[in-house]
Amino acid sequence: MNSNHNDTIIIGTGIAGLTAAAELSARGRKVLMLEKNDSTGGHVGQWSVCFPFGISGRELAESILPQSNANVSIRTRSTASAISTLPDGSLSVSCTDGTAHSARTVLLASGYGMFDARLKEELGYGIYPGVLTSEDIERQWQKGERPLAGHSNPRFAIVHCVGSRDLKCNIRHCSKVCCMVGVKMATEIRQRYPDSQVTNYYMDLRMFDNGYEELYHDAQLNYNVQFVRGRISEVAPTNDGRLYIRAEDTLLGKPLRDKVDALVLMIGMSAHEPLHVDGEPMNRSINGFVGTASPVQINLTATPGLFVAGAAKGPMNITEVLADARAAAAETDKYLSR
Amino acid sequence: MITPDNFNIFVIPFTLGMTFVIIWLLATIVRLWRHMPQADRRRVRHSILTVSTLRAAGEIVAEVLIHRRIWKRNKFLGYMHMSFAFGWFMLIVVGKFESLTYTGNHFNPIWYPLFFKFFVPGEHEFFLSAFFTQAMDLWLALILSGQILAFVKRRMPGRTIGIRPRHTAVNRAALTALWFIFPLRLAAESVTAGIHGGGGFLTGTIGQAIAGAPVLDSLFMPLWWAYSISLGVFFVLIPFSRYFHIPVEGFLILARHWGVSDEATIRTLETLACSACGMCLRVCPRAQGDAPRMQPVYFIERLRAGRDNDNDVWGCLGCLRCEEVCPVVVHSTQIRMARKMQAVPQRRPQPAPAPVPQARQGVDVALFAGCMGKLTPGTKAAMNRILQAAGLAYAWVDEDEDLCCGRPLRLSGRTGEAQARMDRLKTALLALNPRVIVSTCPICYNMIRAAISARPVLHHTDFVAQLIDEGRIAVGRSAQTLTYHDPCELSRMADISSRPVSTLAKVGTLKQPDECGRESHCCGGALGGLAVAGHERTRLMTATADYLQRPGAQTIVTACPLCKKSIAQHAATPVVDFAEAIAKSLKTSSINQ
């Protein structure tokens, strides 16, 4: 397939890819987008509500790139497998379906994977039906489903840092957004189930961005969400179909036991397997995500013409991704103008 | 009688060295004997004149001279060790008889057989003299062939033994002396044959070739001196180097056959009997990394010198692969354990009161998941399904209570505290009055079976296999492919490896890696090794996960919660416990509702 007329190929149509595509097309660049799934929007497009201001994830994703954009074409169900440099310095992206596409630049906006909660087997995900991940709940809510509909006074436990900052999983990095997602989800649960009780189990809460601390206080003062500093060590089923949990309250220095109806795991972000560029796996940063050419060249990889944007580089929240994608688009445009 | 016919001043270096090493060895043995408990001394006295001594002698020939265990692992290394040990032994024995036959005297000076060709040069006719001459050359040739291999090994370790150990200065000095001995003997005897005639197929032939050369006379005495000095230097270095294993290994074998049970004695003998052959290096998972060396060959070398360090003691995962291949069967893990116990304060607390079972006495099966079992609830759920299908009454003894087998404490050197935990667990298990005790963790299983003899104790792989064999549960075979990873605690420590595999073959097709069973790789999660850094563990786990995925099976099966966790974190292939693999294949008709 001859697609040499493209200025850039963007791998991934999450909010990073869409933002960069919007920026580049506004600058008159022709963009081809490759998406492995059936639809665009990435992870954010599947979130029901985004913190801290309660915007719908799908609406956010759909608002970024106008539907009919003459400069942008999108190929769904196209999984990029490798990138190679052509003799004229342009780049070729080959896909698992056998097609290859070339352009002068490639922007990697392939995002992240969700941590596989089954690897924290002690939390019982995939074994006990009452154990859900943050992703499961967001999707169910977005589809209009209502988990635990039959329960009166349902008790929820929200577990932070599942697959983040956990050496037992060989993961050192902080996934940044889950603290806030956990707080947001607690208030969301309290709104949707007014008779519910919610307890968050955290290691420490990193309320670093605008509006976060306020929502944390709001959750405690107005939604009566309990916060316990400690990790859940053990989950077992009870005879009445609930979950028996054991944890340590590290502020009181005491072991703690409880029975809950649902356990919600705040799963972290994990890096995708590195793409192969010119036959070699791409450089990775210390946390396993895509590495950049230097600490200050935040969007350029070691390969000329190959740029990277968004959470492919490591955990980011939405506003950070939007800013990073615009920066990457600017860098790409500058490179194309040379 | 010492006369000029059997004495020359050049024999003194050898004689001094030989005397020194004999005195040192005797002192070592006497010291060990005096520190041995009364019961063991009695056992030795009663065993000396029994068949066990003969058995020991047989093993000494097989291991100390022939090096059978090394042959089985590596023919190259086996031949090399055999040629030195057996060749030198035969030189001594045949030399003794040669001098005895020649002089008719049983009490020739200690150096006389060794320098026989110096004192009796040229051709002499005496009983079997031709045989002796040729035989002595044959043994010398055998040793020299081994020495050539040893030289090749040092030059090309990768093509012969994998990894070559790096020895300390004293060991290198002893090795240098050793390497001089036999070429010097060849040279001295050949020059002697060149001057006086005689000699066998080796020394005689060389002698003929160089006969008449003008330098021979001026080489004659210096070569015999050099030969004697190299022997003397080597013997003096023996007690301070790895070559002390030559005389000590025999005593170790005797002690084992005589039933010496004192751990300190056996540990000391094992420490001295380690030949530092380096076979442990090839199998040690930590030998591949950049971490400081702590394999038995290095640890014991330093321990002998009193310079073992924290990494030696705490840097071993205890996977036992080294002990599996050790030709001397040095239990280095136990030697490390003794060092750990010296490093931490020892106390023996009273066990906490055990939980009282709530009206469920008399179960068929008492199950114990252990601490790691709580991290793998999938295994527990699978066991519940299997036991329900078998229609058995069962109880998990640690369902609501925190019980511990004590192994983690034991591995950190706190054996007294570990014992208190085990006592509590034992009380709790026996309070259920079960017909059989089953643990889903091989670590706990090994601890429990060592502590409880009143009831059968089984690992769940054996127990489930038994349920299938007895027809209590039925499984169906599917097209799935499986790779079974043998946990170290199960295969090497408890010798359970073939039964899980044959049981799994009833539910799918096995694709085993080359090294499995008792040779299986370390998952990297083993409980020992408190000083193994996180990134090092990650490297070990990744390597083993990669290795297990090589056969390309759809599922990796293991039977230890620690292995399961370690491998699952680093493998793209799903990892399940043995019980999960069986529970998935249960025939529904066999589930009693």
PDB file of N, CA and C in Angstrom, chain A residues 119 121, chain B residues 379 480-487 500-501 504 507-513 515-516 520-523 541-582 584:
ATOM      1  N   LEU A 119      -2.188 -11.406  38.870  1.00  0.00           N
ATOM      2  CA  LEU A 119      -0.843 -11.645  39.387  1.00  0.00           C
ATOM      3  C   LEU A 119      -0.746 -11.342  40.883  1.00  0.00           C
ATOM      4  N   GLU A 121      -2.492 -12.658  43.212  1.00  0.00           N
ATOM      5  CA  GLU A 121      -3.485 -13.709  43.433  1.00  0.00           C
ATOM      6  C   GLU A 121      -4.124 -13.624  44.813  1.00  0.00           C
TER       7      GLU A 121
ATOM      8  N   THR B 379      -5.146 -22.054  44.457  1.00  0.00           N
ATOM      9  CA  THR B 379      -4.779 -23.426  44.813  1.00  0.00           C
ATOM     10  C   THR B 379      -5.748 -23.984  45.846  1.00  0.00           C
ATOM     11  N   GLN B 480      -4.687 -30.188  25.878  1.00  0.00           N
ATOM     12  CA  GLN B 480      -3.791 -29.146  26.392  1.00  0.00           C
ATOM     13  C   GLN B 480      -2.355 -29.653  26.544  1.00  0.00           C
ATOM     14  N   THR B 481      -1.399 -28.719  26.383  1.00  0.00           N
ATOM     15  CA  THR B 481       0.002 -29.060  26.620  1.00  0.00           C
ATOM     16  C   THR B 481       0.474 -28.353  27.885  1.00  0.00           C
ATOM     17  N   LEU B 482       1.263 -29.074  28.667  1.00  0.00           N
ATOM     18  CA  LEU B 482       1.687 -28.575  29.973  1.00  0.00           C
ATOM     19  C   LEU B 482       3.197 -28.716  30.130  1.00  0.00           C
ATOM     20  N   THR B 483       3.790 -27.761  30.827  1.00  0.00           N
ATOM     21  CA  THR B 483       5.182 -27.900  31.266  1.00  0.00           C
ATOM     22  C   THR B 483       5.169 -27.879  32.777  1.00  0.00           C
ATOM     23  N   TYR B 484       5.698 -28.935  33.399  1.00  0.00           N
ATOM     24  CA  TYR B 484       5.708 -28.990  34.864  1.00  0.00           C
ATOM     25  C   TYR B 484       7.049 -28.510  35.382  1.00  0.00           C
ATOM     26  N   HIS B 485       7.000 -27.529  36.286  1.00  0.00           N
ATOM     27  CA  HIS B 485       8.228 -27.051  36.931  1.00  0.00           C
ATOM     28  C   HIS B 485       8.362 -27.717  38.289  1.00  0.00           C
ATOM     29  N   ASP B 486       9.443 -28.440  38.494  1.00  0.00           N
ATOM     30  CA  ASP B 486       9.691 -29.107  39.778  1.00  0.00           C
ATOM     31  C   ASP B 486      10.181 -28.093  40.815  1.00  0.00           C
ATOM     32  N   PRO B 487       9.438 -27.871  41.900  1.00  0.00           N
ATOM     33  CA  PRO B 487       9.951 -27.001  42.963  1.00  0.00           C
ATOM     34  C   PRO B 487      11.134 -27.687  43.659  1.00  0.00           C
ATOM     35  N   PRO B 500       4.122 -36.333  40.222  1.00  0.00           N
ATOM     36  CA  PRO B 500       3.336 -35.218  39.671  1.00  0.00           C
ATOM     37  C   PRO B 500       3.301 -35.245  38.143  1.00  0.00           C
ATOM     38  N   VAL B 501       4.421 -35.618  37.531  1.00  0.00           N
ATOM     39  CA  VAL B 501       4.474 -35.634  36.063  1.00  0.00           C
ATOM     40  C   VAL B 501       3.560 -36.715  35.507  1.00  0.00           C
ATOM     41  N   LEU B 504      -0.007 -35.572  35.898  1.00  0.00           N
ATOM     42  CA  LEU B 504      -0.391 -34.536  34.935  1.00  0.00           C
ATOM     43  C   LEU B 504      -0.565 -35.123  33.535  1.00  0.00           C
ATOM     44  N   VAL B 507      -4.028 -35.667  32.371  1.00  0.00           N
ATOM     45  CA  VAL B 507      -4.949 -34.580  31.990  1.00  0.00           C
ATOM     46  C   VAL B 507      -4.463 -33.803  30.767  1.00  0.00           C
ATOM     47  N   GLY B 508      -3.245 -34.059  30.328  1.00  0.00           N
ATOM     48  CA  GLY B 508      -2.751 -33.331  29.156  1.00  0.00           C
ATOM     49  C   GLY B 508      -1.435 -33.912  28.695  1.00  0.00           C
ATOM     50  N   THR B 509      -0.847 -33.267  27.690  1.00  0.00           N
ATOM     51  CA  THR B 509       0.433 -33.732  27.159  1.00  0.00           C
ATOM     52  C   THR B 509       1.546 -32.881  27.740  1.00  0.00           C
ATOM     53  N   LEU B 510       2.547 -33.548  28.295  1.00  0.00           N
ATOM     54  CA  LEU B 510       3.634 -32.805  28.928  1.00  0.00           C
ATOM     55  C   LEU B 510       4.736 -32.469  27.937  1.00  0.00           C
ATOM     56  N   LYS B 511       5.245 -31.266  28.061  1.00  0.00           N
ATOM     57  CA  LYS B 511       6.406 -30.837  27.275  1.00  0.00           C
ATOM     58  C   LYS B 511       7.438 -30.365  28.272  1.00  0.00           C
ATOM     59  N   GLN B 512       8.343 -31.244  28.644  1.00  0.00           N
ATOM     60  CA  GLN B 512       9.285 -30.916  29.704  1.00  0.00           C
ATOM     61  C   GLN B 512      10.570 -30.307  29.144  1.00  0.00           C
ATOM     62  N   PRO B 513      11.149 -29.351  29.875  1.00  0.00           N
ATOM     63  CA  PRO B 513      12.456 -28.834  29.453  1.00  0.00           C
ATOM     64  C   PRO B 513      13.543 -29.880  29.720  1.00  0.00           C
ATOM     65  N   GLU B 515      16.281 -29.779  31.518  1.00  0.00           N
ATOM     66  CA  GLU B 515      16.654 -29.930  32.917  1.00  0.00           C
ATOM     67  C   GLU B 515      15.409 -29.824  33.770  1.00  0.00           C
ATOM     68  N   CYS B 516      14.938 -30.976  34.252  1.00  0.00           N
ATOM     69  CA  CYS B 516      13.750 -30.989  35.097  1.00  0.00           C
ATOM     70  C   CYS B 516      13.961 -32.045  36.164  1.00  0.00           C
ATOM     71  N   SER B 520      15.886 -29.470  38.162  1.00  0.00           N
ATOM     72  CA  SER B 520      15.084 -28.318  37.748  1.00  0.00           C
ATOM     73  C   SER B 520      15.746 -27.010  38.186  1.00  0.00           C
ATOM     74  N   HIS B 521      15.394 -25.935  37.482  1.00  0.00           N
ATOM     75  CA  HIS B 521      15.998 -24.637  37.758  1.00  0.00           C
ATOM     76  C   HIS B 521      15.351 -23.996  38.983  1.00  0.00           C
ATOM     77  N   CYS B 522      16.049 -23.021  39.534  1.00  0.00           N
ATOM     78  CA  CYS B 522      15.542 -22.305  40.709  1.00  0.00           C
ATOM     79  C   CYS B 522      14.587 -21.217  40.227  1.00  0.00           C
ATOM     80  N   CYS B 523      13.414 -21.121  40.862  1.00  0.00           N
ATOM     81  CA  CYS B 523      12.426 -20.121  40.435  1.00  0.00           C
ATOM     82  C   CYS B 523      12.872 -18.716  40.812  1.00  0.00           C
ATOM     83  N   MET B 541      14.353 -15.014  38.200  1.00  0.00           N
ATOM     84  CA  MET B 541      12.966 -15.371  37.880  1.00  0.00           C
ATOM     85  C   MET B 541      12.739 -15.308  36.381  1.00  0.00           C
ATOM     86  N   THR B 542      13.246 -14.246  35.755  1.00  0.00           N
ATOM     87  CA  THR B 542      13.063 -14.093  34.314  1.00  0.00           C
ATOM     88  C   THR B 542      13.734 -15.241  33.576  1.00  0.00           C
ATOM     89  N   ALA B 543      14.953 -15.598  34.004  1.00  0.00           N
ATOM     90  CA  ALA B 543      15.688 -16.662  33.316  1.00  0.00           C
ATOM     91  C   ALA B 543      14.921 -17.972  33.396  1.00  0.00           C
ATOM     92  N   THR B 544      14.390 -18.289  34.583  1.00  0.00           N
ATOM     93  CA  THR B 544      13.671 -19.553  34.733  1.00  0.00           C
ATOM     94  C   THR B 544      12.337 -19.516  33.987  1.00  0.00           C
ATOM     95  N   ALA B 545      11.658 -18.372  34.052  1.00  0.00           N
ATOM     96  CA  ALA B 545      10.392 -18.254  33.319  1.00  0.00           C
ATOM     97  C   ALA B 545      10.648 -18.447  31.820  1.00  0.00           C
ATOM     98  N   ASP B 546      11.712 -17.856  31.312  1.00  0.00           N
ATOM     99  CA  ASP B 546      12.052 -18.021  29.897  1.00  0.00           C
ATOM    100  C   ASP B 546      12.339 -19.488  29.593  1.00  0.00           C
ATOM    101  N   TYR B 547      13.110 -20.110  30.481  1.00  0.00           N
ATOM    102  CA  TYR B 547      13.499 -21.501  30.266  1.00  0.00           C
ATOM    103  C   TYR B 547      12.272 -22.413  30.200  1.00  0.00           C
ATOM    104  N   LEU B 548      11.316 -22.152  31.095  1.00  0.00           N
ATOM    105  CA  LEU B 548      10.125 -23.006  31.145  1.00  0.00           C
ATOM    106  C   LEU B 548       9.201 -22.768  29.959  1.00  0.00           C
ATOM    107  N   GLN B 549       9.321 -21.591  29.342  1.00  0.00           N
ATOM    108  CA  GLN B 549       8.453 -21.308  28.190  1.00  0.00           C
ATOM    109  C   GLN B 549       9.038 -21.857  26.904  1.00  0.00           C
ATOM    110  N   ARG B 550      10.319 -22.258  26.952  1.00  0.00           N
ATOM    111  CA  ARG B 550      10.983 -22.743  25.735  1.00  0.00           C
ATOM    112  C   ARG B 550      10.297 -23.956  25.100  1.00  0.00           C
ATOM    113  N   PRO B 551       9.843 -24.946  25.897  1.00  0.00           N
ATOM    114  CA  PRO B 551       9.175 -26.085  25.244  1.00  0.00           C
ATOM    115  C   PRO B 551       7.870 -25.693  24.553  1.00  0.00           C
ATOM    116  N   GLY B 552       7.333 -24.513  24.890  1.00  0.00           N
ATOM    117  CA  GLY B 552       6.172 -24.007  24.153  1.00  0.00           C
ATOM    118  C   GLY B 552       4.832 -24.570  24.585  1.00  0.00           C
ATOM    119  N   ALA B 553       4.713 -25.009  25.830  1.00  0.00           N
ATOM    120  CA  ALA B 553       3.426 -25.538  26.289  1.00  0.00           C
ATOM    121  C   ALA B 553       2.440 -24.396  26.518  1.00  0.00           C
ATOM    122  N   GLN B 554       1.143 -24.745  26.563  1.00  0.00           N
ATOM    123  CA  GLN B 554       0.113 -23.714  26.750  1.00  0.00           C
ATOM    124  C   GLN B 554       0.063 -23.226  28.190  1.00  0.00           C
ATOM    125  N   THR B 555       0.412 -24.122  29.114  1.00  0.00           N
ATOM    126  CA  THR B 555       0.320 -23.784  30.527  1.00  0.00           C
ATOM    127  C   THR B 555       1.562 -24.300  31.253  1.00  0.00           C
ATOM    128  N   ILE B 556       2.043 -23.504  32.201  1.00  0.00           N
ATOM    129  CA  ILE B 556       3.113 -23.973  33.083  1.00  0.00           C
ATOM    130  C   ILE B 556       2.456 -24.394  34.391  1.00  0.00           C
ATOM    131  N   VAL B 557       2.784 -25.589  34.850  1.00  0.00           N
ATOM    132  CA  VAL B 557       2.220 -26.097  36.097  1.00  0.00           C
ATOM    133  C   VAL B 557       3.347 -26.221  37.097  1.00  0.00           C
ATOM    134  N   THR B 558       3.075 -25.821  38.341  1.00  0.00           N
ATOM    135  CA  THR B 558       4.056 -26.069  39.380  1.00  0.00           C
ATOM    136  C   THR B 558       3.312 -26.513  40.623  1.00  0.00           C
ATOM    137  N   ALA B 559       4.014 -26.763  41.704  1.00  0.00           N
ATOM    138  CA  ALA B 559       3.352 -27.324  42.877  1.00  0.00           C
ATOM    139  C   ALA B 559       3.808 -26.628  44.144  1.00  0.00           C
ATOM    140  N   CYS B 560       4.260 -25.380  43.999  1.00  0.00           N
ATOM    141  CA  CYS B 560       4.724 -24.620  45.152  1.00  0.00           C
ATOM    142  C   CYS B 560       4.235 -23.192  44.979  1.00  0.00           C
ATOM    143  N   PRO B 561       3.603 -22.625  46.011  1.00  0.00           N
ATOM    144  CA  PRO B 561       3.087 -21.264  45.859  1.00  0.00           C
ATOM    145  C   PRO B 561       4.180 -20.242  45.531  1.00  0.00           C
ATOM    146  N   LEU B 562       5.384 -20.490  46.054  1.00  0.00           N
ATOM    147  CA  LEU B 562       6.482 -19.552  45.810  1.00  0.00           C
ATOM    148  C   LEU B 562       6.908 -19.606  44.342  1.00  0.00           C
ATOM    149  N   CYS B 563       7.035 -20.816  43.811  1.00  0.00           N
ATOM    150  CA  CYS B 563       7.393 -20.984  42.396  1.00  0.00           C
ATOM    151  C   CYS B 563       6.313 -20.348  41.531  1.00  0.00           C
ATOM    152  N   LYS B 564       5.058 -20.590  41.911  1.00  0.00           N
ATOM    153  CA  LYS B 564       3.955 -20.084  41.095  1.00  0.00           C
ATOM    154  C   LYS B 564       4.033 -18.568  40.988  1.00  0.00           C
ATOM    155  N   LYS B 565       4.201 -17.922  42.144  1.00  0.00           N
ATOM    156  CA  LYS B 565       4.273 -16.453  42.155  1.00  0.00           C
ATOM    157  C   LYS B 565       5.477 -15.961  41.364  1.00  0.00           C
ATOM    158  N   SER B 566       6.632 -16.579  41.593  1.00  0.00           N
ATOM    159  CA  SER B 566       7.851 -16.098  40.949  1.00  0.00           C
ATOM    160  C   SER B 566       7.756 -16.219  39.435  1.00  0.00           C
ATOM    161  N   ILE B 567       7.263 -17.359  38.965  1.00  0.00           N
ATOM    162  CA  ILE B 567       7.254 -17.588  37.519  1.00  0.00           C
ATOM    163  C   ILE B 567       6.144 -16.771  36.859  1.00  0.00           C
ATOM    164  N   ALA B 568       4.966 -16.738  37.522  1.00  0.00           N
ATOM    165  CA  ALA B 568       3.827 -16.040  36.913  1.00  0.00           C
ATOM    166  C   ALA B 568       4.142 -14.570  36.649  1.00  0.00           C
ATOM    167  N   GLN B 569       4.942 -13.952  37.532  1.00  0.00           N
ATOM    168  CA  GLN B 569       5.247 -12.524  37.343  1.00  0.00           C
ATOM    169  C   GLN B 569       6.056 -12.278  36.080  1.00  0.00           C
ATOM    170  N   HIS B 570       6.734 -13.303  35.584  1.00  0.00           N
ATOM    171  CA  HIS B 570       7.686 -13.068  34.502  1.00  0.00           C
ATOM    172  C   HIS B 570       7.430 -13.916  33.267  1.00  0.00           C
ATOM    173  N   ALA B 571       6.319 -14.628  33.240  1.00  0.00           N
ATOM    174  CA  ALA B 571       6.035 -15.469  32.075  1.00  0.00           C
ATOM    175  C   ALA B 571       4.769 -14.984  31.379  1.00  0.00           C
ATOM    176  N   ALA B 572       4.782 -15.007  30.052  1.00  0.00           N
ATOM    177  CA  ALA B 572       3.574 -14.664  29.303  1.00  0.00           C
ATOM    178  C   ALA B 572       2.600 -15.840  29.330  1.00  0.00           C
ATOM    179  N   THR B 573       3.143 -17.040  29.498  1.00  0.00           N
ATOM    180  CA  THR B 573       2.314 -18.245  29.583  1.00  0.00           C
ATOM    181  C   THR B 573       1.643 -18.296  30.956  1.00  0.00           C
ATOM    182  N   PRO B 574       0.365 -18.675  31.005  1.00  0.00           N
ATOM    183  CA  PRO B 574      -0.280 -18.768  32.320  1.00  0.00           C
ATOM    184  C   PRO B 574       0.380 -19.836  33.193  1.00  0.00           C
ATOM    185  N   VAL B 575       0.456 -19.545  34.494  1.00  0.00           N
ATOM    186  CA  VAL B 575       1.071 -20.469  35.448  1.00  0.00           C
ATOM    187  C   VAL B 575       0.017 -20.887  36.449  1.00  0.00           C
ATOM    188  N   VAL B 576      -0.180 -22.185  36.608  1.00  0.00           N
ATOM    189  CA  VAL B 576      -1.176 -22.664  37.570  1.00  0.00           C
ATOM    190  C   VAL B 576      -0.540 -23.680  38.500  1.00  0.00           C
ATOM    191  N   ASP B 577      -1.217 -23.886  39.624  1.00  0.00           N
ATOM    192  CA  ASP B 577      -0.757 -24.915  40.543  1.00  0.00           C
ATOM    193  C   ASP B 577      -1.255 -26.278  40.057  1.00  0.00           C
ATOM    194  N   PHE B 578      -0.551 -27.316  40.491  1.00  0.00           N
ATOM    195  CA  PHE B 578      -0.917 -28.698  40.194  1.00  0.00           C
ATOM    196  C   PHE B 578      -2.397 -28.942  40.492  1.00  0.00           C
ATOM    197  N   ALA B 579      -2.852 -28.466  41.666  1.00  0.00           N
ATOM    198  CA  ALA B 579      -4.250 -28.699  42.056  1.00  0.00           C
ATOM    199  C   ALA B 579      -5.214 -28.027  41.081  1.00  0.00           C
ATOM    200  N   GLU B 580      -4.840 -26.835  40.591  1.00  0.00           N
ATOM    201  CA  GLU B 580      -5.719 -26.138  39.637  1.00  0.00           C
ATOM    202  C   GLU B 580      -5.803 -26.909  38.327  1.00  0.00           C
ATOM    203  N   ALA B 581      -4.641 -27.448  37.880  1.00  0.00           N
ATOM    204  CA  ALA B 581      -4.639 -28.208  36.636  1.00  0.00           C
ATOM    205  C   ALA B 581      -5.513 -29.447  36.748  1.00  0.00           C
ATOM    206  N   ILE B 582      -5.482 -30.098  37.915  1.00  0.00           N
ATOM    207  CA  ILE B 582      -6.291 -31.309  38.104  1.00  0.00           C
ATOM    208  C   ILE B 582      -7.764 -30.927  38.256  1.00  0.00           C
ATOM    209  N   LYS B 584      -9.370 -28.483  37.113  1.00  0.00           N
ATOM    210  CA  LYS B 584      -9.947 -28.077  35.834  1.00  0.00           C
ATOM    211  C   LYS B 584     -10.344 -29.296  34.996  1.00  0.00           C
TER     212      LYS B 584
END
